[in-house]
Tab-separated table of C-alpha atoms in Angstrom:
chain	number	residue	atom	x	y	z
A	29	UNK	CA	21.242	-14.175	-2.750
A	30	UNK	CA	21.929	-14.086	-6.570
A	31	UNK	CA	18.704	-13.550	-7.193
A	32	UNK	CA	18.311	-10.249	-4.840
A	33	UNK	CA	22.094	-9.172	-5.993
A	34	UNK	CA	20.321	-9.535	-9.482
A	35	UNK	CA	17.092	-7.725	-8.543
A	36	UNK	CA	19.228	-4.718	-7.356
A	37	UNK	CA	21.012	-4.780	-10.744
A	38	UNK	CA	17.896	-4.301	-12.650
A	39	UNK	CA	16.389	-1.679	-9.888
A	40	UNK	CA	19.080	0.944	-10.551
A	41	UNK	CA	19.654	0.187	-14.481
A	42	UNK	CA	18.843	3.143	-16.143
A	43	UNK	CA	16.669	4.585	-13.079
A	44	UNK	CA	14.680	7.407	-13.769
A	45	UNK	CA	14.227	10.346	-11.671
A	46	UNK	CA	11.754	11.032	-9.536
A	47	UNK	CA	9.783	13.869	-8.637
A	48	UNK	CA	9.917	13.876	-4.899
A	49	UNK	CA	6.606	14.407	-2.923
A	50	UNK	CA	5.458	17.417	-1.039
A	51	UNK	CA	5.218	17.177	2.720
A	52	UNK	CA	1.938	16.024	4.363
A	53	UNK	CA	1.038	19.248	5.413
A	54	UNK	CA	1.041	20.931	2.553
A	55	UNK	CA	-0.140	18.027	0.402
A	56	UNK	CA	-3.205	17.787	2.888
A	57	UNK	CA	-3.946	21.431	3.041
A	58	UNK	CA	-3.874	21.775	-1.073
A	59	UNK	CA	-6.631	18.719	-1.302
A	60	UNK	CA	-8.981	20.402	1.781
A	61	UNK	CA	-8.987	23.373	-0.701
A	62	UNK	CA	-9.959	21.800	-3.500
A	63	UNK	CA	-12.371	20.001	-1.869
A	64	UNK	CA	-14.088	23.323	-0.483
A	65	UNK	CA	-13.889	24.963	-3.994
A	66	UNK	CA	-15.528	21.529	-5.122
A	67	UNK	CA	-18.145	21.668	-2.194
A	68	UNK	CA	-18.639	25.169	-2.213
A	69	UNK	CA	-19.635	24.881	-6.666
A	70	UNK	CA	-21.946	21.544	-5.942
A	71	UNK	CA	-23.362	24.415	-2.858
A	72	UNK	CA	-24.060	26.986	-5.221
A	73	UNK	CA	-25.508	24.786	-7.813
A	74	UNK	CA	-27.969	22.894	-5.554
A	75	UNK	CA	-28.619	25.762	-3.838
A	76	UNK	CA	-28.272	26.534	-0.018
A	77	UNK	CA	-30.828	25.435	1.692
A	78	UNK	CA	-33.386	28.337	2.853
A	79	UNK	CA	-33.498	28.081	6.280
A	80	UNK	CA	-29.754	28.129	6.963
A	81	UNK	CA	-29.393	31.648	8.231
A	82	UNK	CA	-31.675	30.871	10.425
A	83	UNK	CA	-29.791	27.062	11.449
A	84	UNK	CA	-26.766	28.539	11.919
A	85	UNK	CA	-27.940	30.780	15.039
A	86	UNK	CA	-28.491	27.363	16.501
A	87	UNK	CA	-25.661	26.416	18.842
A	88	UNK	CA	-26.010	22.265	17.980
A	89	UNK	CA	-25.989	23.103	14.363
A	90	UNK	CA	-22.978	25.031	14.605
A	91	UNK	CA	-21.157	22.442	16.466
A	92	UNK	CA	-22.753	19.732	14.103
A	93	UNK	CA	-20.670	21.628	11.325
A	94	UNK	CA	-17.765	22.466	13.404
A	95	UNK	CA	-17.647	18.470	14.181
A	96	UNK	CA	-17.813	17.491	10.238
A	97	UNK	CA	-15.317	20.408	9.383
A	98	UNK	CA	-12.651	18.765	12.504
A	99	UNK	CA	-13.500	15.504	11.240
A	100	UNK	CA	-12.661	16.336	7.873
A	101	UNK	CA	-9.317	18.140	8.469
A	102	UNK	CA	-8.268	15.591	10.935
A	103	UNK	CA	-9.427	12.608	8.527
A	104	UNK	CA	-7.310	14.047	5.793
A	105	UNK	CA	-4.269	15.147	7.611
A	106	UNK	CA	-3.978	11.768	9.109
A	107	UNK	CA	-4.287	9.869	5.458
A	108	UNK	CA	-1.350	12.085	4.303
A	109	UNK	CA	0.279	11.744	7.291
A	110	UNK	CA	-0.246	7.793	7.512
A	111	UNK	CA	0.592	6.942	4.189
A	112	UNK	CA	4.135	7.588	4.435
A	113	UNK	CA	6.180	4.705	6.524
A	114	UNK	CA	8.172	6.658	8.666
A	115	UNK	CA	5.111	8.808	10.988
A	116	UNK	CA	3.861	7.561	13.570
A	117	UNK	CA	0.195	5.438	13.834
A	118	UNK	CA	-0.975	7.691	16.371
A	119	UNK	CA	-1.845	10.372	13.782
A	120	UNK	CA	-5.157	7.509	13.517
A	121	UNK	CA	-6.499	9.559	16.581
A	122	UNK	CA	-6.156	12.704	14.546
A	123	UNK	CA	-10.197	12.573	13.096
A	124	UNK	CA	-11.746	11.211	16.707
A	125	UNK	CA	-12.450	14.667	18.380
A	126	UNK	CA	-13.991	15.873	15.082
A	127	UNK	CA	-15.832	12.911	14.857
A	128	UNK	CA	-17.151	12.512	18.802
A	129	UNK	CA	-18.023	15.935	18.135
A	130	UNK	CA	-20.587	15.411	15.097
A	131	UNK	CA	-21.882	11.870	16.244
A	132	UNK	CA	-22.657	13.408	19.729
A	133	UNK	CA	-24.449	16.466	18.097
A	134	UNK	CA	-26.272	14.273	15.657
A	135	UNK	CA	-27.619	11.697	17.993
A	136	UNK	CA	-28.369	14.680	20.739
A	137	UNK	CA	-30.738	16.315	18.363
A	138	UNK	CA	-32.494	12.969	17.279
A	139	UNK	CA	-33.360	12.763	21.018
A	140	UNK	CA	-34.538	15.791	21.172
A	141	UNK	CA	-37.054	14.964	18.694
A	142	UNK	CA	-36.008	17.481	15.656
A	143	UNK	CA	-38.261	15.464	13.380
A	144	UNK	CA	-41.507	15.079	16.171
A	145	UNK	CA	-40.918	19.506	15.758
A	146	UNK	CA	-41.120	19.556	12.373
A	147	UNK	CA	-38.205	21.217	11.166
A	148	UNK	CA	-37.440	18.298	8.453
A	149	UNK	CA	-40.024	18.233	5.608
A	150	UNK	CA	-39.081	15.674	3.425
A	151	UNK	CA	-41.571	16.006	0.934
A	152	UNK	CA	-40.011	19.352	0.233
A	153	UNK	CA	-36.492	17.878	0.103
A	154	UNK	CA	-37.034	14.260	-2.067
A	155	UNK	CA	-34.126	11.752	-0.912
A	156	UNK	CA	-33.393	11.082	-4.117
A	157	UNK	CA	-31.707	14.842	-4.514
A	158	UNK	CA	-30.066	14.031	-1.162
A	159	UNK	CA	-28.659	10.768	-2.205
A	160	UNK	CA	-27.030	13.004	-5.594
A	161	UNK	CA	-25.524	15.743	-3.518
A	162	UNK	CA	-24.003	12.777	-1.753
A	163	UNK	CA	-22.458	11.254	-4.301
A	164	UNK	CA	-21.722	14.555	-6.107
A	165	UNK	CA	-20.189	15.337	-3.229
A	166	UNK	CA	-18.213	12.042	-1.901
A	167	UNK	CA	-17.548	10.281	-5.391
A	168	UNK	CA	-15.036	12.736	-6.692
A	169	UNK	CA	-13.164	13.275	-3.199
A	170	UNK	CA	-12.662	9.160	-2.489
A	171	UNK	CA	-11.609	8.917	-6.384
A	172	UNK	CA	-8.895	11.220	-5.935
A	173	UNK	CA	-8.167	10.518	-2.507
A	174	UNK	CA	-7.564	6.763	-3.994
A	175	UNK	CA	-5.552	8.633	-6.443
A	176	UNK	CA	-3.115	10.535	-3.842
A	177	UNK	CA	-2.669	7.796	-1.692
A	178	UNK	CA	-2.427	4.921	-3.854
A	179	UNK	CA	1.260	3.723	-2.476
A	180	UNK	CA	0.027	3.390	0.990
A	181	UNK	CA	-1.350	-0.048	0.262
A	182	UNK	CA	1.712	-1.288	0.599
A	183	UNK	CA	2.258	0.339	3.545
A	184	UNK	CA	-0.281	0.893	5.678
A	185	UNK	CA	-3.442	0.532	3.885
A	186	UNK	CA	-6.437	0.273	6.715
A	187	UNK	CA	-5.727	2.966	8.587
A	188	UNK	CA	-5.074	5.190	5.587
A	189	UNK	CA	-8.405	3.991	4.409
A	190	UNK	CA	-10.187	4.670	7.115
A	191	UNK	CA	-9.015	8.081	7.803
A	192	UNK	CA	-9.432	9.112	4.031
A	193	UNK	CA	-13.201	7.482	4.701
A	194	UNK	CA	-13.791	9.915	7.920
A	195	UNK	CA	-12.505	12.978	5.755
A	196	UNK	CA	-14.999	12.091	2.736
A	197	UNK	CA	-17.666	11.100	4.905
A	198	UNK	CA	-17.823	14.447	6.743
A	199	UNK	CA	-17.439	16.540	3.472
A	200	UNK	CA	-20.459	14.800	1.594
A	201	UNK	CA	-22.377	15.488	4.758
A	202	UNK	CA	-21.056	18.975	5.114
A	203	UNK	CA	-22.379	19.395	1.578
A	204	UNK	CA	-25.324	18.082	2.516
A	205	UNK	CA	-26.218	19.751	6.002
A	206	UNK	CA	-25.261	22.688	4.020
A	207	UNK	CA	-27.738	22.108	1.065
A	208	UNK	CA	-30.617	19.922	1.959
A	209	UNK	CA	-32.892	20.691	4.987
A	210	UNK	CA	-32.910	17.167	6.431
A	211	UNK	CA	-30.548	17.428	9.656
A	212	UNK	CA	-31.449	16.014	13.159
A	213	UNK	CA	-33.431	12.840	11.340
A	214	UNK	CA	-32.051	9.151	11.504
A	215	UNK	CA	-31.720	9.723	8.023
A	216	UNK	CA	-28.590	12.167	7.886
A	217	UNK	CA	-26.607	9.732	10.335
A	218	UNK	CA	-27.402	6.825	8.315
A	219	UNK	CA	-25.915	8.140	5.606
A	220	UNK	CA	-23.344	9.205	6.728
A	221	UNK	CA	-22.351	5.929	8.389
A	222	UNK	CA	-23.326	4.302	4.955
A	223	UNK	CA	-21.029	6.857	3.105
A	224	UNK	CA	-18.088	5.867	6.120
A	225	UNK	CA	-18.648	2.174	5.475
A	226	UNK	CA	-19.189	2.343	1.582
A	227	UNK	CA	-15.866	4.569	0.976
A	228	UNK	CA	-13.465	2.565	4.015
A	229	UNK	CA	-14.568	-0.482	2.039
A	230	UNK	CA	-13.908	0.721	-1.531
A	231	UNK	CA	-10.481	1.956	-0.435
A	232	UNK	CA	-9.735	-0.671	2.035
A	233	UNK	CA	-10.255	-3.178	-1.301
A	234	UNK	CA	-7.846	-1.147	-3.363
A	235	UNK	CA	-5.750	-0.510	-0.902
A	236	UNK	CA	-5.271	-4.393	-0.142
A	237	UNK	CA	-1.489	-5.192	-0.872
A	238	UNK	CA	-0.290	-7.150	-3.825
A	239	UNK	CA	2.113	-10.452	-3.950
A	240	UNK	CA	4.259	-8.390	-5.288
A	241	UNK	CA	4.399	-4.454	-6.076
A	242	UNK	CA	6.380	-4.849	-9.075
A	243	UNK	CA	3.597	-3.302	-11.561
A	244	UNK	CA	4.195	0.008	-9.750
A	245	UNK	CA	7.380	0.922	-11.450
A	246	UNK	CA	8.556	0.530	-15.104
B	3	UNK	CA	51.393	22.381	24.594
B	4	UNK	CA	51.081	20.509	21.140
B	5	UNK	CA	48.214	21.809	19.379
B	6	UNK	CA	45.921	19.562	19.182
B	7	UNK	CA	46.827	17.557	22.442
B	8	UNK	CA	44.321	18.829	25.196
B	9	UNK	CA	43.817	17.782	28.614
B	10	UNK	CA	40.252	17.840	27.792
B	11	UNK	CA	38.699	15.107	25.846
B	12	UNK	CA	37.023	16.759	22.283
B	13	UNK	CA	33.576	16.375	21.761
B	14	UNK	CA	34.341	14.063	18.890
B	15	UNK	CA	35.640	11.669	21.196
B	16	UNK	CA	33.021	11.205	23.821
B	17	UNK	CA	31.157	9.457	20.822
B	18	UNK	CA	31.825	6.151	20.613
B	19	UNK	CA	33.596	4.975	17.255
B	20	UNK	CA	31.086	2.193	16.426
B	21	UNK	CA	27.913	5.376	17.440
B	22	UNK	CA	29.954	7.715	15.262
B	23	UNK	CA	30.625	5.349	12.443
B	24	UNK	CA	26.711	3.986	12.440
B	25	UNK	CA	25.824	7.769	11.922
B	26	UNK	CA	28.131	8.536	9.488
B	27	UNK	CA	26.710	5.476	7.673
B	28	UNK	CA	23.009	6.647	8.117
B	29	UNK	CA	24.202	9.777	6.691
B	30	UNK	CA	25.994	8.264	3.837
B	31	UNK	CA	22.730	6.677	2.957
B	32	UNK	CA	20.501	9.206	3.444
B	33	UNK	CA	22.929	11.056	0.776
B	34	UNK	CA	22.571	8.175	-1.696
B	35	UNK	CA	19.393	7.846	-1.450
B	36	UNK	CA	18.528	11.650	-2.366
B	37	UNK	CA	21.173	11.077	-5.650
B	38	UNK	CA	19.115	8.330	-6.221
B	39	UNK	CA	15.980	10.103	-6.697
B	40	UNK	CA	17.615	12.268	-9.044
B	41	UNK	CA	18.158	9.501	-11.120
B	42	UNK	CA	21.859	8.421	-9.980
B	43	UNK	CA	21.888	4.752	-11.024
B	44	UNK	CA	25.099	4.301	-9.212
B	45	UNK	CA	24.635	5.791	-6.229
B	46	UNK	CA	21.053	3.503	-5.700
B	47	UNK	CA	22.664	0.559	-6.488
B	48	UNK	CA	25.454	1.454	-3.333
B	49	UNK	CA	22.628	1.997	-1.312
B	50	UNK	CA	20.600	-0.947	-2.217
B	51	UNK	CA	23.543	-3.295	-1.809
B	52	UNK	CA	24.414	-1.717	1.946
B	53	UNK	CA	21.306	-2.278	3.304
B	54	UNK	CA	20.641	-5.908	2.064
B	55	UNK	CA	23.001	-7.410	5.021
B	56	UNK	CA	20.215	-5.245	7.425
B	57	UNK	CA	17.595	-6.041	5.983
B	58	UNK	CA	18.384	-9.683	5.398
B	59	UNK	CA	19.018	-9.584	9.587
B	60	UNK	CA	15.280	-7.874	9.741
B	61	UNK	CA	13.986	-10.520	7.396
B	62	UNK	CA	15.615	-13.626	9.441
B	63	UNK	CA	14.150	-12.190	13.165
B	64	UNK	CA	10.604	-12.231	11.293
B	65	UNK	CA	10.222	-15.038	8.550
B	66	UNK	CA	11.544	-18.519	9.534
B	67	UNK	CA	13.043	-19.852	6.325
B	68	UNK	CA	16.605	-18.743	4.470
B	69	UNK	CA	14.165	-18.949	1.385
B	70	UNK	CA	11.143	-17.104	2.548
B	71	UNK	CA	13.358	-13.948	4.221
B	72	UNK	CA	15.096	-13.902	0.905
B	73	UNK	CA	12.011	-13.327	-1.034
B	74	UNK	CA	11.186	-10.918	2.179
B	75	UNK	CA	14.209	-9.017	1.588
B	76	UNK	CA	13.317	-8.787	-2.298
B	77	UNK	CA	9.688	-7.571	-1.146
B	78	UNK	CA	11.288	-4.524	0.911
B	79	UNK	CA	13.264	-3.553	-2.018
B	80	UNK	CA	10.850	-3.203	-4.630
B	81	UNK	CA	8.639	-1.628	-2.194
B	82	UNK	CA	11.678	1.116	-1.745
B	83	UNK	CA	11.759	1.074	-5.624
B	84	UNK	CA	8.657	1.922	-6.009
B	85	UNK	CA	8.021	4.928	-3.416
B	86	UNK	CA	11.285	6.064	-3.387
B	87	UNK	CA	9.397	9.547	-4.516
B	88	UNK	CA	8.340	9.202	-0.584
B	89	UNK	CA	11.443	9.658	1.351
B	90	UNK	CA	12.178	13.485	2.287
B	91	UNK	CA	15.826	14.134	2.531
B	92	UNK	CA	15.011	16.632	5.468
B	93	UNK	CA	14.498	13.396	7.470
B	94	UNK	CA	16.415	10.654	8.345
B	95	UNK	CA	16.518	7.548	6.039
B	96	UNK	CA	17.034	4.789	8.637
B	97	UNK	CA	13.499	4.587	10.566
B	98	UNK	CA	12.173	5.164	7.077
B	99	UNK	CA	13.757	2.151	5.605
B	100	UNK	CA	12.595	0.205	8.816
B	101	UNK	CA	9.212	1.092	8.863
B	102	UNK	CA	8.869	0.078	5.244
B	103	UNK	CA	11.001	-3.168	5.918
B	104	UNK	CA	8.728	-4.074	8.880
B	105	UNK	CA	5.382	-3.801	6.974
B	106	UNK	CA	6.218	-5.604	4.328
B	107	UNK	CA	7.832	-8.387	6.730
B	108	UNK	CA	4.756	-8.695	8.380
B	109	UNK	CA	2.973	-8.791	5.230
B	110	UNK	CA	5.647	-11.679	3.975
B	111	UNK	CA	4.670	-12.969	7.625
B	112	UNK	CA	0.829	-13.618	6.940
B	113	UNK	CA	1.164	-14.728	3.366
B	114	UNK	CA	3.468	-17.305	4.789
B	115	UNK	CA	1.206	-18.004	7.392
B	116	UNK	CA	-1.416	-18.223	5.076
B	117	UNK	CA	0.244	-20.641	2.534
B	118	UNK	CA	1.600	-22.681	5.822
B	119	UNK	CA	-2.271	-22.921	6.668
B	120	UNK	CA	-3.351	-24.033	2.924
B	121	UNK	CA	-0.579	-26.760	2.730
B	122	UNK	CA	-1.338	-30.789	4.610
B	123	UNK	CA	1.473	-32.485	5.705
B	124	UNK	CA	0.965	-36.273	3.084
B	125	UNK	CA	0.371	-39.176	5.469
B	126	UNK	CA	1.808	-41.969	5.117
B	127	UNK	CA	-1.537	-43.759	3.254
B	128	UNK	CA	-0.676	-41.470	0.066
B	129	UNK	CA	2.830	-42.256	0.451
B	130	UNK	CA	2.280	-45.774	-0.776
B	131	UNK	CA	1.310	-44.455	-4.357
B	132	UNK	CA	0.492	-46.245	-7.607
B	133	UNK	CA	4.128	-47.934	-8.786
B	134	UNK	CA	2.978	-48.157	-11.956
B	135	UNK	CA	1.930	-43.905	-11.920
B	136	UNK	CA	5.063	-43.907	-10.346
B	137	UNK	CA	7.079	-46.088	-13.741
B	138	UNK	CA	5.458	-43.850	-15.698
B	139	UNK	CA	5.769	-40.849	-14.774
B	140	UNK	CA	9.641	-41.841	-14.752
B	141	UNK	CA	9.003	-42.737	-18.027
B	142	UNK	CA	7.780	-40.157	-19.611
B	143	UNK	CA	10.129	-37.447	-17.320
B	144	UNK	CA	13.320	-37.356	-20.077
B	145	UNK	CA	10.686	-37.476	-22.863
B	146	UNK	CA	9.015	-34.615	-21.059
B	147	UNK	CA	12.242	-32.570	-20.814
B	148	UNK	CA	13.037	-33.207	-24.322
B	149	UNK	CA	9.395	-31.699	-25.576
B	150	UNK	CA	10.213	-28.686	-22.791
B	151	UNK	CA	13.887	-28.431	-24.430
B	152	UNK	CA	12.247	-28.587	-28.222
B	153	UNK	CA	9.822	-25.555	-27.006
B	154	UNK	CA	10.180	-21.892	-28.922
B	155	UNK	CA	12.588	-19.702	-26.569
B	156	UNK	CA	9.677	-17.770	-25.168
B	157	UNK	CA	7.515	-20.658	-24.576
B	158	UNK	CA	10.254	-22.628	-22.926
B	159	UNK	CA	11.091	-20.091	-20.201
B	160	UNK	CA	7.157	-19.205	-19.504
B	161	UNK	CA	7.351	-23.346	-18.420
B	162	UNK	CA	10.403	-23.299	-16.833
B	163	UNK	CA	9.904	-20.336	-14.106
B	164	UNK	CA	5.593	-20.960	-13.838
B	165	UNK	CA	6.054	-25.076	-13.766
B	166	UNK	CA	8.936	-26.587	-12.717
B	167	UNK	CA	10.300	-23.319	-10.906
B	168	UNK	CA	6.506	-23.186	-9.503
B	169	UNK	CA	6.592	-18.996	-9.766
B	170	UNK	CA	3.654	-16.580	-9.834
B	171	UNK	CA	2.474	-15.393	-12.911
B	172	UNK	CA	3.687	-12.080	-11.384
B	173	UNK	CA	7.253	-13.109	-10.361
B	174	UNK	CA	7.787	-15.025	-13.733
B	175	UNK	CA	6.891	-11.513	-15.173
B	176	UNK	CA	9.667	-9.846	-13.713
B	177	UNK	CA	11.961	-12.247	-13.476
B	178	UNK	CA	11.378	-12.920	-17.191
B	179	UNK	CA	10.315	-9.387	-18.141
B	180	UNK	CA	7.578	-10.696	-20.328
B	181	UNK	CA	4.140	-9.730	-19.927
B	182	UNK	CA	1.400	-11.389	-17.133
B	183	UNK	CA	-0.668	-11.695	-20.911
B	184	UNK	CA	2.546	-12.921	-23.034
B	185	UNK	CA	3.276	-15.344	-20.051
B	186	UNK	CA	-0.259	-16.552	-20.112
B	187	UNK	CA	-0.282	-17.075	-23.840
B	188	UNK	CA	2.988	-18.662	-23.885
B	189	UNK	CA	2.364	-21.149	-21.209
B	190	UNK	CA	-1.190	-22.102	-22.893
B	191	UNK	CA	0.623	-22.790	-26.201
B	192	UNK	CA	3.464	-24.479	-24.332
B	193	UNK	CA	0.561	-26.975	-22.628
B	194	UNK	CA	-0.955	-27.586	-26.001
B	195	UNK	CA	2.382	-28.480	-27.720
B	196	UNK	CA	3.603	-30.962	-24.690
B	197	UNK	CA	0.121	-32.526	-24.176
B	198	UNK	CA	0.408	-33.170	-27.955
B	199	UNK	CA	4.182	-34.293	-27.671
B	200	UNK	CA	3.417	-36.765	-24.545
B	201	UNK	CA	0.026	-38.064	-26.467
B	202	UNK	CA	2.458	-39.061	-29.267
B	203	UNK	CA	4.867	-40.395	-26.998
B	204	UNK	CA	2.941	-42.544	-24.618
B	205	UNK	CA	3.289	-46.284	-25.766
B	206	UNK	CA	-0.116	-47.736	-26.748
């Protein structure tokens, strides 16, 4: 008991200020700008992709977008949201209709044989441009989703990662539905998976919690 | 009628004293908790000293040993420390403090699981150990303490709290408020000194 009455001592000696943090909402709504401003520059440098007017009259294409765009404002309301102690676990939920949404529409136009039609012309669209729109696109979000929600790993640090991972995922493949003509293939939903697993791994290793979260103040 | 004197119970007093004296304490801390983000030293160490006896209760229900919810109770409060930025005075400070308490616990829970997993209970065989290990380590244990005692200041206390306190490198470091790197350093040189010391020491 000495030991904690001590701990408390040094706690509150000289204790700085802090600069208290903005609510979720607001927190979560000032990153899903920034990550459209950064989405919509990596868009206009890559280039849209030509037949897009033409995509969007498509109703599963529109709903393939409206799914990623769900997915990622659920996926990054419910990291804000989950990374403080005191809301509730059910906000985990928050990403799933965005996400049913775009995994149905993906895997209903691979049945219906998009590729067999020959709307996806890879030669015209190497993989290797695809695979650097993705990680234009993802790399910077996880980093400073890491970034925003660092604390939650000693809180609650799956979840958090895995809802920050469902937000990413469905911006880098907004980015690249949006740039690359390579929709209704295997390929897109492989990636996107890959980009899931890849980021909920990365921040599910950061976010692991310490012996001790002592290094976090001083 | 004396004023004051009703027929009619008051509001006031259809809450129970020990309801109405729990919320005026969650209120009271909810206060001292928003002074203490503004940097009130005093006021955070009120607050921190409250709701140890709640938090020690929290620590008990979940970790089995006086020890173990000790260091759990140390766990919530450098957890609180360090995202005290977190807490919005708009809500209330109670189920905040809980819900950090409780996932830390159950943190403390599996590391202790963990450790309980890693250690063997010694049967009886090893028991029976060498007598004369046994002489000599009794031997050489004042001579030991002596070469510990003779030890630079710094090097001294890296030995004390990492080896015969049996600390992390990470608690020594705050306990100590030395570096992880200093401690390191200071424990290596420590080792090389005693080894030396004891290799002088040891009868031929």
């Amino acid at each position: 008991m000495n030991e904690t009455e001590e701990l408390i001592g040094r706690l509150s000696q000289d204790l700085a200020p802090v600069r208290r943090m903005m609510r979720p909402v607001p927190r979560a709504l000032a990153w899903l700008v920034l990550a459209s401003v950064l989405l919509g520059a990596l868009a206009l440098a890559e280039g849209l992709r030509p037949d897009l007017v033409l995509r969007l009259r498509g109703t599963m294409f529109d709903l393939e977008l409206c799914g990623m765009a769900l997915t990622a404002m659920g996926g990054t309301l419910a990291a804000f949201m989950l990374c403080l102690p005191d809301r509730s676990r059910r906000w985990l939920l928050a990403p799933l209709p965005g996400l049913v949404l775009w995994l149905t529409t993906i895997g209903t136009q691979c049945a219906s044989g998009w590729v067999a039609m020959g709307s996806t012309d890879m030669s015209r669209d190497p993989i290797l441009r695809c695979l650097a729109t993705l990680l234009l696109a993802s790399l910077p979000l996880s980093l400073s989703l890491v970034l925003l929600l660092r604390h939650a790993r000693l809180l609650a640090p799956l979840p958090v990662a895995l809802s920050a991972a469902a937000s990413v995922a469905a911006m880098a493949a907004l980015a690249l539905t949006l740039c690359h003509a390579i929709d209704a293939s295997m390929m897109i939903l492989a990636f996107n998976l890959g980009i899931l697993l890849i980021a909920a791994g990365i921040a599910t290793a950061l976010a692991r919690p310490r012996n001790s979260p002592a290094p976090l103040f001083g | 009628m004396i004023p004051g004197h009703n027929a009619e119970p008051s509001p006031l007093r259809l809450v129970a004293p020990a309801e109405g004296a729990v919320k005026a304490r969650e209120l009271d801390w909810a206060l001292l908790m928003t002074r203490a983000q503004q940097g009130d030293s005093i006021a955070y160490a009120r607050l921190l000293r409250e709701i140890t006896p709640l938090l020690r209760a929290r620590a008990l229900r979940r970790l089995r040993t006086n020890h173990d919810a000790e260091d759990g109770v140390q766990d919530v409060l450098l957890t609180l420390h360090a995202i005290r930025h977190t807490y919005d005075p708009a809500r209330p400070f109670v189920p905040w403090l809980l819900a950090i308490a409780e996932r830390r616990l159950i943190d403390g829970l599996r590391r202790q699981m963990r450790r309980s997993n890693r250690e063997t209970v010694l049967d009886h065989e090893i028991d029976i150990a060498d007598e004369h290990a046994k002489a000599d380590a009794n031997a050489e244990h004042p001579a030991l303490l002596r070469a510990i005692d003779a030890l630079p200041a710094g090097q001294r206390e890296a030995i004390q709290l990492l080896k015969l306190r049996d600390m992390s490198l990470r608690e020594a470091a705050q306990h100590s408020g030395q570096t992880i790197g200093a401690l390191k350093t200071a424990t290596h040189r420590a080792m090389t000194t005693l080894r030396a010391v004891m290799q002088r020491t040891k009868p031929k």
